[in-house]
Amino acid sequence: MTANASSPVPFASPAAADGVPFVETPVAYDGILLAGFGGPEGQDDVIPFLRNVTRGRGIPDERLEEVAHHYRHFGGVSPINAQNRALKAALEAELGRRGIDLPVYWGNRNWTPYLDDAVRDAEAAGDTSLLAFATSAYSSFSSCRQYREDFARVLEDTGLGDRVTIDKIRPFFDHPGFVDAFLEGVRTAIEGYLADGVTADAIQVLFSTHSVPTDDAVRSGPRDVDWGPGGAYAAQHEAVAAWVMDRIAAEIPSAGDVEWELVYQSRSGPPSQPWLEPDVCDVIRELPDRGRNAVVVVPLGFMSDHMEVLWDLDTEAAEAAEEAGLAFVRTPTPGVSETFVTGIVDLIVERLEGRPAAERAHVTDLGPWYDVCRPGCCENIRAGFKPAAAGLAP
């Protein structure tokens, strides 16, 4: 199979190359590319890793060290690589159980093993039609388009763009396999508080996700839809959070009095640059004035318990709750739960068989999301558009 970088969708399989929103034609992929963010695995890795994350932004090491202490607190080791090793093994096991003979190649954007090496390994093994699963569920520059730009960069830098194609699994923010862990976690937390005598109107649920620059947020998703002030990124989170709380209220009648809110965490830009707000810790500090005495923090934007969950929620948000005199529960991420891993393979199967969009699993009115990203989707206004796989050019 020959990739065509000049087609409407660069480096795509023939079924996706013309830019249809949903690929409803079966594709005989011969490998899965598990695309991760990456993380340091020792103290000596921390600053080089952060240089990779911030490449091109001219941030001095002294400022990087301000972020490095999060990693140094945990011995310089991010849990994300171990989590992706576990996810790779779980995917391989589930694919094998279902009789799907596809190898899983794992590569990261910012640390070893790198995407470049994963793609080279796939091509050397004769696996040249790849279906990528990026370890982020939502639409934004950093959670979707940046992965797609990296796929294109890798194919150009390795010289494999004429032999390897990379399609990408759709953003899976409202797939049942992904949202199940959040539903179960919120249900368990609220039931626990109610059993302890906390009234529903004294409980606050905070759905937390990674903040992004406001300029990036408003450009997330297709440009021909008005998504509101936070773009498709915020709209997707809001839709999933509302679905979870509607389900909880239907199952636990008194839980209809539980208030919820979408909050943000982990901002890293300069104070002069607007990022999505409110911050999770700022909201927690306000909750006693709202009459709350218990908080449920839901890491809705995250697949697994990596650094942003362990530090920003389990450490900083938990400390803010303690200082405010609030009971605190942080609910689980999907991790490598059976439901989530099965859901990922379901997403793979829908592309293998070219499942019609009308038959694809989703829980909100926004889904199912597109297989091929639309023109102008998720622009980074500071860097502009770069070549990107799995989407139409702007």
Coordinates of C-alpha atoms in Angstrom, one line a residue:
M1 CA 0.0 0.0 0.0
T2 CA 1.4 3.4 -0.9
A3 CA 0.8 6.5 1.2
N4 CA 0.1 9.8 -0.6
A5 CA 1.1 12.9 1.3
S6 CA -0.6 15.1 -1.4
S7 CA -4.1 13.5 -1.1
P8 CA -6.9 15.4 0.8
V9 CA -5.9 13.4 3.9
P10 CA -2.1 12.9 3.9
F11 CA -0.6 9.5 4.8
A12 CA -4.1 7.9 5.0
S13 CA -5.4 4.5 4.0
P14 CA -7.2 4.5 0.7
A15 CA -10.5 4.3 2.5
A16 CA -9.8 7.5 4.5
A17 CA -7.8 9.4 1.9
D18 CA -10.7 11.3 0.3
G19 CA -11.7 12.8 3.7
V20 CA -15.1 11.3 4.4
P21 CA -16.1 12.1 8.0
F22 CA -16.8 8.5 8.8
V23 CA -14.9 5.6 7.1
E24 CA -17.6 3.1 6.5
T25 CA -15.4 0.9 4.3
P26 CA -13.6 -2.1 5.8
V27 CA -9.8 -1.6 6.1
A28 CA -7.3 -4.5 6.5
Y29 CA -5.0 -2.8 9.0
D30 CA -1.9 -4.9 9.8
G31 CA -0.9 -3.1 13.0
I32 CA -2.1 -1.0 15.9
L33 CA 0.0 2.1 16.9
L34 CA -0.4 2.9 20.6
A35 CA 0.6 6.6 20.8
G36 CA 1.4 8.0 24.2
F37 CA 2.7 11.2 25.7
G38 CA 5.7 9.7 27.5
G39 CA 7.3 10.4 30.8
P40 CA 10.7 10.2 32.6
E41 CA 11.7 7.0 34.3
G42 CA 14.4 8.3 36.6
Q43 CA 15.7 11.6 38.1
D44 CA 18.3 12.1 35.2
D45 CA 15.4 11.9 32.7
V46 CA 13.3 14.7 34.2
I47 CA 14.8 17.8 32.6
P48 CA 15.5 16.2 29.2
F49 CA 11.9 15.0 29.1
L50 CA 10.6 18.4 30.0
R51 CA 12.8 19.9 27.3
N52 CA 11.1 17.6 24.8
V53 CA 7.6 18.6 26.0
T54 CA 8.4 22.3 25.7
R55 CA 10.6 22.1 22.6
G56 CA 10.5 25.3 20.5
R57 CA 9.2 27.5 23.3
G58 CA 12.6 28.6 24.6
I59 CA 11.9 27.8 28.3
P60 CA 15.1 27.8 30.4
D61 CA 15.9 24.9 32.6
E62 CA 15.4 27.0 35.7
R63 CA 11.7 27.3 34.9
L64 CA 11.5 23.7 33.9
E65 CA 12.8 22.8 37.4
E66 CA 9.7 24.4 38.8
V67 CA 7.6 21.7 37.1
A68 CA 10.2 19.0 37.7
H69 CA 9.6 18.9 41.4
H70 CA 6.3 17.1 40.7
Y71 CA 8.3 14.2 39.1
R72 CA 11.1 14.4 41.7
H73 CA 8.6 13.9 44.4
F74 CA 7.9 10.5 42.9
G75 CA 11.6 9.6 42.4
G76 CA 11.7 11.1 38.9
V77 CA 9.5 8.4 37.6
S78 CA 6.2 9.2 35.8
P79 CA 3.7 6.3 36.1
I80 CA 2.6 6.9 32.5
N81 CA 5.1 4.5 30.8
A82 CA 4.3 1.6 33.2
Q83 CA 0.6 2.3 32.6
N84 CA 1.1 2.2 28.8
R85 CA 3.0 -1.0 29.1
A86 CA 0.1 -2.5 31.0
L87 CA -2.3 -1.1 28.4
K88 CA -0.3 -2.6 25.5
A89 CA -0.3 -6.0 27.2
A90 CA -4.0 -5.8 27.9
L91 CA -4.8 -4.8 24.4
E92 CA -2.7 -7.7 23.0
A93 CA -4.5 -10.1 25.3
E94 CA -8.0 -8.8 24.3
L95 CA -7.1 -8.8 20.6
G96 CA -5.9 -12.4 20.9
R97 CA -9.0 -13.5 22.8
R98 CA -11.2 -12.1 20.0
G99 CA -9.1 -13.8 17.3
I100 CA -7.8 -10.5 15.9
D101 CA -4.2 -11.0 14.7
L102 CA -2.8 -7.5 14.9
P103 CA 0.5 -6.5 16.6
V104 CA 0.5 -3.5 18.9
Y105 CA 3.4 -1.1 18.5
W106 CA 3.9 1.5 21.2
G107 CA 5.6 4.9 20.7
N108 CA 5.6 8.2 22.7
R109 CA 5.7 11.8 21.6
N110 CA 8.1 13.0 24.3
W111 CA 10.2 10.1 25.7
T112 CA 11.3 6.6 24.9
P113 CA 10.1 4.5 23.2
Y114 CA 9.6 7.2 20.6
L115 CA 6.9 7.1 17.9
D116 CA 9.7 7.2 15.2
D117 CA 11.1 3.9 16.5
A118 CA 7.7 2.3 16.7
V119 CA 6.9 3.2 13.1
R120 CA 10.3 2.0 11.9
D121 CA 9.7 -1.3 13.8
A122 CA 6.3 -1.7 12.2
E123 CA 7.6 -1.1 8.7
A124 CA 10.5 -3.5 9.2
A125 CA 8.1 -6.2 10.2
G126 CA 6.1 -5.5 7.1
D127 CA 3.2 -3.8 8.9
T128 CA 2.6 -0.7 6.8
S129 CA -1.2 0.0 7.3
L130 CA -1.4 1.3 10.9
L131 CA -4.4 2.3 13.0
A132 CA -3.4 4.7 15.8
F133 CA -4.9 4.9 19.2
A134 CA -3.9 8.1 20.9
T135 CA -4.1 8.0 24.7
S136 CA -6.3 11.0 25.0
A137 CA -10.1 11.0 24.5
Y138 CA -11.0 14.6 23.6
S139 CA -10.6 17.1 20.8
S140 CA -8.1 19.9 21.2
F141 CA -4.6 20.7 19.8
S142 CA -2.7 18.9 22.5
S143 CA -5.1 16.0 22.9
C144 CA -5.6 15.2 19.2
R145 CA -4.1 17.4 16.5
Q146 CA -0.6 17.4 18.0
Y147 CA -0.6 13.6 17.8
R148 CA -1.7 13.8 14.2
E149 CA 1.1 16.3 13.4
D150 CA 3.5 14.0 15.0
F151 CA 2.3 11.1 12.9
A152 CA 3.0 13.2 9.8
R153 CA 6.4 14.4 11.1
V154 CA 7.5 10.9 11.8
L155 CA 6.5 9.6 8.4
E156 CA 8.4 12.5 6.8
D157 CA 11.5 12.3 9.0
T158 CA 11.8 8.5 8.6
G159 CA 11.3 8.7 4.9
L160 CA 8.5 6.1 5.2
G161 CA 5.7 8.3 4.0
D162 CA 5.5 6.5 0.7
R163 CA 5.2 3.1 2.3
V164 CA 3.3 3.5 5.6
T165 CA -0.2 4.8 6.2
I166 CA -1.6 6.0 9.6
D167 CA -5.3 6.4 10.3
K168 CA -6.5 7.4 13.8
I169 CA -9.3 6.0 15.9
R170 CA -11.9 8.7 16.6
P171 CA -11.8 10.8 19.8
F172 CA -13.6 8.4 22.2
F173 CA -14.7 10.8 24.9
D174 CA -18.3 9.4 25.0
H175 CA -17.6 5.8 24.2
P176 CA -19.3 3.6 26.8
G177 CA -16.0 1.8 27.5
F178 CA -14.3 5.1 28.5
V179 CA -17.1 6.7 30.5
D180 CA -18.0 3.6 32.5
A181 CA -15.3 4.1 35.1
F182 CA -16.4 7.7 35.8
L183 CA -20.1 6.6 36.1
E184 CA -19.1 3.9 38.5
G185 CA -16.8 6.1 40.5
V186 CA -19.3 8.9 41.0
R187 CA -22.1 6.5 41.9
T188 CA -19.9 4.8 44.5
A189 CA -18.7 8.2 46.0
I190 CA -22.2 9.6 46.3
E191 CA -23.6 6.4 47.8
G192 CA -20.8 6.4 50.3
Y193 CA -21.4 10.0 51.4
L194 CA -25.2 9.4 51.6
A195 CA -24.6 6.3 53.7
D196 CA -22.4 8.4 56.0
G197 CA -25.2 10.9 56.6
V198 CA -24.1 13.6 54.2
T199 CA -27.1 15.2 52.6
A200 CA -27.2 15.4 48.8
D201 CA -27.2 19.2 48.8
A202 CA -24.0 19.2 50.8
I203 CA -22.1 17.2 48.1
Q204 CA -20.3 18.8 45.2
V205 CA -19.1 16.9 42.2
L206 CA -16.2 18.4 40.3
F207 CA -15.4 17.0 36.9
S208 CA -11.7 17.9 36.3
T209 CA -9.7 18.0 33.1
H210 CA -6.5 19.4 31.8
S211 CA -6.7 23.2 31.2
V212 CA -5.6 24.4 27.8
P213 CA -5.0 27.9 26.4
T214 CA -8.3 29.6 25.7
D215 CA -7.2 30.4 22.2
D216 CA -6.6 26.7 21.5
A217 CA -9.9 25.7 23.2
V218 CA -12.1 28.0 21.0
R219 CA -10.5 26.5 17.9
S220 CA -11.0 22.9 19.0
G221 CA -13.4 20.8 16.8
P222 CA -14.7 21.6 13.4
R223 CA -14.8 25.3 12.5
D224 CA -18.3 25.2 11.0
V225 CA -20.0 24.6 14.4
D226 CA -20.4 27.1 17.3
W227 CA -19.3 25.1 20.3
G228 CA -19.5 27.9 22.8
P229 CA -16.7 29.7 24.6
G230 CA -14.6 26.6 25.3
G231 CA -14.9 25.1 21.9
A232 CA -15.5 21.4 21.2
Y233 CA -13.1 20.5 24.0
A234 CA -15.2 22.0 26.8
A235 CA -18.5 21.0 25.1
Q236 CA -17.4 17.3 25.0
H237 CA -16.5 17.3 28.7
E238 CA -19.7 19.1 29.6
A239 CA -21.8 16.6 27.6
V240 CA -20.1 13.6 29.3
A241 CA -20.4 15.1 32.8
A242 CA -24.1 15.8 32.2
W243 CA -24.7 12.3 31.0
V244 CA -23.0 10.8 34.1
M245 CA -25.0 13.0 36.5
D246 CA -28.3 12.3 34.7
R247 CA -27.7 8.6 35.0
I248 CA -26.8 9.0 38.7
A249 CA -30.0 11.0 39.4
A250 CA -32.1 8.3 37.6
E251 CA -30.5 5.6 39.8
I252 CA -30.4 7.4 43.1
P253 CA -33.4 9.8 43.3
S254 CA -31.9 11.9 46.1
A255 CA -28.8 12.5 44.0
G256 CA -30.7 14.9 41.9
D257 CA -29.9 17.5 44.5
V258 CA -26.1 17.0 44.0
E259 CA -24.5 20.0 42.2
W260 CA -21.8 19.5 39.7
E261 CA -19.3 21.6 37.7
L262 CA -16.6 21.3 35.1
V263 CA -13.2 22.5 36.4
Y264 CA -9.7 22.6 35.1
Q265 CA -6.2 21.8 36.4
S266 CA -2.5 21.6 35.4
R267 CA -2.2 24.9 33.6
S268 CA 1.4 25.6 32.6
G269 CA 1.4 28.8 30.6
P270 CA 2.5 32.3 31.7
P271 CA 0.0 34.3 33.8
S272 CA -0.5 36.7 30.9
Q273 CA -1.9 33.9 28.7
P274 CA -5.6 33.1 29.3
W275 CA -6.3 29.4 30.0
L276 CA -9.6 27.6 30.6
E277 CA -10.9 28.2 34.2
P278 CA -12.0 27.8 37.0
D279 CA -9.1 25.9 38.6
V280 CA -10.1 22.9 40.6
C281 CA -8.3 24.0 43.8
D282 CA -9.8 27.5 43.6
V283 CA -13.3 26.0 43.4
I284 CA -12.6 23.6 46.3
R285 CA -11.7 26.5 48.5
E286 CA -15.1 28.2 47.7
L287 CA -17.2 25.1 48.5
P288 CA -17.7 25.8 52.2
D289 CA -19.3 29.2 51.4
R290 CA -21.7 27.3 49.1
G291 CA -22.8 25.1 51.9
R292 CA -20.9 22.0 50.9
N293 CA -19.0 19.8 53.2
A294 CA -18.0 16.9 50.8
V295 CA -16.5 16.9 47.4
V296 CA -16.1 14.3 44.7
V297 CA -13.3 15.0 42.2
V298 CA -13.7 13.1 38.9
P299 CA -10.6 13.0 36.6
L300 CA -12.8 13.1 33.5
G301 CA -10.1 14.2 31.2
F302 CA -7.7 11.4 32.0
M303 CA -7.3 7.8 30.9
S304 CA -5.0 6.7 33.7
D305 CA -3.5 7.8 37.0
H306 CA -0.5 9.6 35.6
M307 CA 1.3 12.6 37.1
E308 CA -1.5 15.2 36.6
V309 CA -3.8 12.9 38.6
L310 CA -1.3 11.9 41.3
W311 CA 0.0 15.4 41.9
D312 CA -2.6 17.9 40.9
L313 CA -5.6 15.9 42.3
D314 CA -4.3 13.4 44.8
T315 CA -1.9 15.9 46.3
E316 CA -2.8 19.5 45.7
A317 CA -6.6 19.1 45.4
A318 CA -6.7 16.8 48.4
E319 CA -4.7 19.3 50.4
A320 CA -7.1 22.1 49.4
A321 CA -10.1 20.0 50.5
E322 CA -8.4 19.2 53.9
E323 CA -7.7 22.9 54.4
A324 CA -11.3 23.8 53.6
G325 CA -12.6 21.1 56.0
L326 CA -14.2 19.0 53.3
A327 CA -14.5 15.3 52.9
F328 CA -12.7 14.3 49.7
V329 CA -13.0 11.5 47.3
R330 CA -11.1 11.2 44.0
T331 CA -12.8 8.7 41.6
P332 CA -10.9 6.1 39.4
T333 CA -9.7 6.6 35.9
P334 CA -10.4 3.8 33.3
G335 CA -6.8 2.5 33.5
V336 CA -6.7 -1.0 32.2
S337 CA -10.2 -2.0 33.4
E338 CA -11.8 -4.8 31.4
T339 CA -14.6 -2.5 30.2
F340 CA -12.1 0.1 28.9
V341 CA -9.8 -2.4 27.2
T342 CA -12.8 -4.1 25.6
G343 CA -14.0 -0.7 24.5
I344 CA -10.7 0.2 22.8
V345 CA -10.9 -3.1 20.8
D346 CA -14.5 -2.3 19.9
L347 CA -13.2 1.0 18.4
I348 CA -10.5 -1.0 16.5
V349 CA -13.2 -3.4 15.2
E350 CA -15.5 -0.6 14.0
R351 CA -12.6 0.6 11.7
L352 CA -11.7 -2.9 10.6
E353 CA -15.2 -3.7 9.5
G354 CA -16.2 -0.1 8.4
R355 CA -19.1 0.1 10.8
P356 CA -21.7 2.7 9.7
A357 CA -21.7 5.8 12.0
A358 CA -25.3 5.2 12.9
E359 CA -24.3 1.9 14.5
R360 CA -21.4 3.1 16.5
A361 CA -21.5 3.2 20.3
H362 CA -21.7 6.6 22.0
V363 CA -23.6 8.0 25.0
T364 CA -24.0 11.8 24.2
D365 CA -25.6 13.6 21.3
L366 CA -22.2 14.9 20.2
G367 CA -21.0 11.4 19.2
P368 CA -19.9 9.4 17.5
W369 CA -17.0 11.7 16.6
Y370 CA -15.3 11.8 13.3
D371 CA -12.8 9.3 12.0
V372 CA -11.2 11.9 9.8
C373 CA -10.7 15.3 11.4
R374 CA -12.4 18.2 9.6
P375 CA -10.7 21.2 8.0
G376 CA -9.3 23.7 10.4
C377 CA -9.8 21.4 13.4
C378 CA -7.9 22.2 16.6
E379 CA -5.5 24.9 15.3
N380 CA -2.6 26.0 17.5
I381 CA -2.8 29.7 16.9
R382 CA 0.8 30.3 18.2
A383 CA 2.4 27.7 15.8
G384 CA -0.1 27.6 13.0
F385 CA -1.1 24.6 11.0
K386 CA 1.5 21.9 10.3
P387 CA 1.0 18.8 8.2
A388 CA -1.1 16.3 10.0
A389 CA -2.2 12.8 9.3
A390 CA -5.8 11.5 9.8
G391 CA -7.4 14.8 8.9
L392 CA -8.3 17.1 6.1
A393 CA -6.0 20.0 5.4
P394 CA -7.2 23.5 6.6

